[in-house]
Backbone as JSON, one array per atom type, in Angstrom:
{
  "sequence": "XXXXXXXXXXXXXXXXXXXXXXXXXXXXXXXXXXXXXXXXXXXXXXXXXXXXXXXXXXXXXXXXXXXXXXXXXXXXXXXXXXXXXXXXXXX",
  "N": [[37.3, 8.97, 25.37], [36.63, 6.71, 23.51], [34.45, 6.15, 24.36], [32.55, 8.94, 23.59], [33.27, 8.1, 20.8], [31.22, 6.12, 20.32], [29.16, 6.91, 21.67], [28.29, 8.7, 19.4], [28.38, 7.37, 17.22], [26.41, 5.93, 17.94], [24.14, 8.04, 17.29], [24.55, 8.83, 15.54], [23.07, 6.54, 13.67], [20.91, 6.72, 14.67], [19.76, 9.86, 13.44], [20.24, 8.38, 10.99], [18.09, 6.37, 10.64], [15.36, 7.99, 11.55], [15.73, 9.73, 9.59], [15.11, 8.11, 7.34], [12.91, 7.04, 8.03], [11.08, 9.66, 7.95], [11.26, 9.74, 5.04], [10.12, 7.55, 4.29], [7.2, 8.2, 5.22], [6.79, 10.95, 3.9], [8.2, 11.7, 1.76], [7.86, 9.25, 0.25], [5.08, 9.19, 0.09], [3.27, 9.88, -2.18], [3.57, 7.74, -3.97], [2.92, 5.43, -2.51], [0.13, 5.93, -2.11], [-0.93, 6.25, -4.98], [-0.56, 3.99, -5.89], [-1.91, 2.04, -3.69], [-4.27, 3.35, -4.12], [-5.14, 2.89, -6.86], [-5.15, -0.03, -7.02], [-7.71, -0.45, -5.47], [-9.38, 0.66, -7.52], [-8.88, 0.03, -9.83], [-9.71, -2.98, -9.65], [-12.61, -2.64, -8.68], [-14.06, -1.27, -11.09], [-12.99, -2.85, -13.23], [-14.14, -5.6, -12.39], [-16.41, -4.51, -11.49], [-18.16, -3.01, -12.89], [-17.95, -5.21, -15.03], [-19.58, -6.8, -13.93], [-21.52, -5.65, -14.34], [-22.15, -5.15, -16.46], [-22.24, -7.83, -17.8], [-24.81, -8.56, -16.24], [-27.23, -7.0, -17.68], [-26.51, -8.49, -20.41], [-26.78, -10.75, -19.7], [-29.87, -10.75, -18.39], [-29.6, -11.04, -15.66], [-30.08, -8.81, -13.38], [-29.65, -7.78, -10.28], [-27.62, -9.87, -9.94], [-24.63, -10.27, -10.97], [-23.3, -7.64, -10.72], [-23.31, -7.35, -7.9], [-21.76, -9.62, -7.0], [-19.33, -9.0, -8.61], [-18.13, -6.76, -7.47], [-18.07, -8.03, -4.6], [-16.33, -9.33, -5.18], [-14.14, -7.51, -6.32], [-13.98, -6.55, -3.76], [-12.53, -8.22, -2.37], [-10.38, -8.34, -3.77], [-8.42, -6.11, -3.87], [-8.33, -5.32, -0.99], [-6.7, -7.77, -0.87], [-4.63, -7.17, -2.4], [-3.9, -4.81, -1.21], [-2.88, -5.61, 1.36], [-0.57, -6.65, 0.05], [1.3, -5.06, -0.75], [1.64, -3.32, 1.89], [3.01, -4.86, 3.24], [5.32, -5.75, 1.85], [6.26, -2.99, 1.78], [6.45, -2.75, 4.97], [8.42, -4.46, 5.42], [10.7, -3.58, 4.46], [11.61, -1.74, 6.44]],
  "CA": [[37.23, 9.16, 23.94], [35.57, 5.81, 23.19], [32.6, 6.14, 24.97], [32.12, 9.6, 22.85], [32.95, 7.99, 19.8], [30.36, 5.48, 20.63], [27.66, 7.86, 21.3], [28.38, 9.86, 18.19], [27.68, 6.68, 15.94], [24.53, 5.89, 18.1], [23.41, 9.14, 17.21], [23.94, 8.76, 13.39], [22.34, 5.49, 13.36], [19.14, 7.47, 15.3], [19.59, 10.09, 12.7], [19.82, 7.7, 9.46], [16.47, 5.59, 10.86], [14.85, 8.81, 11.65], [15.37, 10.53, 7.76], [14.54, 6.73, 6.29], [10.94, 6.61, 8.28], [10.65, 10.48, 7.13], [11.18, 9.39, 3.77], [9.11, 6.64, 3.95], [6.49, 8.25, 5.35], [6.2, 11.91, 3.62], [8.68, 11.73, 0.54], [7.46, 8.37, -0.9], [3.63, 8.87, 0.34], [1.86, 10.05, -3.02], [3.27, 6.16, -4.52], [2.17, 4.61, -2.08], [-1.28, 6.17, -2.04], [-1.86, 6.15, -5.66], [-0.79, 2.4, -5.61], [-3.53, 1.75, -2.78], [-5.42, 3.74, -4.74], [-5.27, 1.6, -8.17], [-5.62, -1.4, -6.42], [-8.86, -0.4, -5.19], [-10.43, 1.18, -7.94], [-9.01, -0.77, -11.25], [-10.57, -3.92, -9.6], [-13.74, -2.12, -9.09], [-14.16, -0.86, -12.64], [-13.3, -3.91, -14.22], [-15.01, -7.13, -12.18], [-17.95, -4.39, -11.21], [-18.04, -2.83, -14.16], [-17.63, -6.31, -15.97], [-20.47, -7.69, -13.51], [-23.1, -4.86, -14.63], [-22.35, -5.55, -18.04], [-23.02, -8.99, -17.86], [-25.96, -8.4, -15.74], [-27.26, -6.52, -18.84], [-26.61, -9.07, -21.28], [-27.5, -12.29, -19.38], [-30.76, -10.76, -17.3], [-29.66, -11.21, -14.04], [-30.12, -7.86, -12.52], [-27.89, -7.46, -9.92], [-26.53, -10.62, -9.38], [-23.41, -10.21, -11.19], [-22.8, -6.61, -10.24], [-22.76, -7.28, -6.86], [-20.4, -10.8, -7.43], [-18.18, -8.96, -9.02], [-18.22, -5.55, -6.3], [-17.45, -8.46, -3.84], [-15.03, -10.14, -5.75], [-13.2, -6.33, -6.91], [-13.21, -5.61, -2.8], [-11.55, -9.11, -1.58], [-8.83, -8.75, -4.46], [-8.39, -4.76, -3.38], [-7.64, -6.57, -0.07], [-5.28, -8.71, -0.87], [-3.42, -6.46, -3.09], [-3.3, -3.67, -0.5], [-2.34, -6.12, 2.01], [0.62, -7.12, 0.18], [1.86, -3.52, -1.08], [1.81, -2.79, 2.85], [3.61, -5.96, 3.78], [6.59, -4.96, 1.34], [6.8, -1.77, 3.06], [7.09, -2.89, 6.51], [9.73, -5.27, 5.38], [12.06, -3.25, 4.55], [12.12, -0.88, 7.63]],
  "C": [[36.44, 8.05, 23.27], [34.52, 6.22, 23.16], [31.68, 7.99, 24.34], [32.19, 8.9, 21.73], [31.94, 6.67, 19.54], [29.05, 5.55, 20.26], [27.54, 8.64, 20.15], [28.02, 8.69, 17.29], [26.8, 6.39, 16.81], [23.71, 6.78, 17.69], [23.41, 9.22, 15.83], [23.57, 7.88, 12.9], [21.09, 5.79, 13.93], [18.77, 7.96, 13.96], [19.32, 9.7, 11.32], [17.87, 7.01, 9.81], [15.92, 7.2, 10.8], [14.54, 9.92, 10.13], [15.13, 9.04, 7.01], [13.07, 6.59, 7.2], [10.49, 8.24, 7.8], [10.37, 10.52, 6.32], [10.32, 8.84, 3.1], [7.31, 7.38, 4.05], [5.9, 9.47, 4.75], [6.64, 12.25, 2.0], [7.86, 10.7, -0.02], [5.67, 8.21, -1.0], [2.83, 8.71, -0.99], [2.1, 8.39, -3.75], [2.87, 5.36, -4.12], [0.42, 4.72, -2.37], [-1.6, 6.04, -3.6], [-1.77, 4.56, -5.83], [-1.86, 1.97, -5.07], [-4.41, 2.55, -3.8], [-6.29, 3.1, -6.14], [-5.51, 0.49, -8.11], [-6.94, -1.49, -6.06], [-10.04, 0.23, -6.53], [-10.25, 0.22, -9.92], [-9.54, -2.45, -10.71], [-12.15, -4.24, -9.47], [-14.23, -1.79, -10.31], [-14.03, -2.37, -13.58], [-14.19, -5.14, -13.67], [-16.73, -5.97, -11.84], [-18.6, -3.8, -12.18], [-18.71, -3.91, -15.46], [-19.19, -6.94, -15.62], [-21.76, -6.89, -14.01], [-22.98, -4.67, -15.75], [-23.08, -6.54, -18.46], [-24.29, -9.58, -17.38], [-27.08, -8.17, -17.28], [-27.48, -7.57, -20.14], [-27.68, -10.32, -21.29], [-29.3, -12.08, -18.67], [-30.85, -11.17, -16.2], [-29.46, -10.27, -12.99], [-30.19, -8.0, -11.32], [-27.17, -8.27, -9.71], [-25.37, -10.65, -9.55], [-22.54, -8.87, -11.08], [-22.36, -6.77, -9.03], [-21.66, -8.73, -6.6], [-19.49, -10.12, -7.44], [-17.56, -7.68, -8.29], [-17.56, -6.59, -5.45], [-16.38, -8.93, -4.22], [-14.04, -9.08, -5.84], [-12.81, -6.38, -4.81], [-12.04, -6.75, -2.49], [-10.36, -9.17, -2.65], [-8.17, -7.08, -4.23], [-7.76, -5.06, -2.02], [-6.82, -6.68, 0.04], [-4.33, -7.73, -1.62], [-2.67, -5.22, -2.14], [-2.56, -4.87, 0.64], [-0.68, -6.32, 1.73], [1.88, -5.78, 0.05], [2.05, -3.4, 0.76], [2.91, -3.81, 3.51], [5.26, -5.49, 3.1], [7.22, -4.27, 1.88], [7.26, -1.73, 4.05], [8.24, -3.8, 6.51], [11.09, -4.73, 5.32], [12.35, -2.16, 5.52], [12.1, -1.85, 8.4]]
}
């Protein structure tokens, strides 16, 4: 009788992990993705955006477009990096 009621909570500690990585991975997907997705595109829009404005103003065609393109991807980056880091923490 133990050694069933044993295996019967190993098996609903399978089942709980098994509907919490479902969850994670098909219920909570579209926040994750538009997250990653905002991260990548509101740092684009504003530093590349910002940089082909100021291109524009100052006459330095393209230098500050592409500055600020590199600058939008390495903070796109880091932001997805950490959004993913979160995630894996708590499974």
């Amino acid at each position: 009788k133990t050694q069933d009621k044993v295996k019967d909570i190993e098996e609903i500690k399978e089942q709980e992990q098994k509907e919490y990585l479902a969850n994670l991975m098909f219920q909570g997907h579209f926040k994750v993705t538009l997250r990653v997705f905002l991260l990548v595109i509101v740092p684009l829009a504003v530093l590349g955006g910002g940089g082909f404005l100021l291109d524009g103003y100052f006459g330095t065609k393209p230098f500050l477009t592409v500055f600020g393109v590199i600058l939008a991807f390495a903070c796109s980056q880091a932001g997805t990096v950490s959004v993913i880091k979160r995630l894996t923490e708590k499974s």
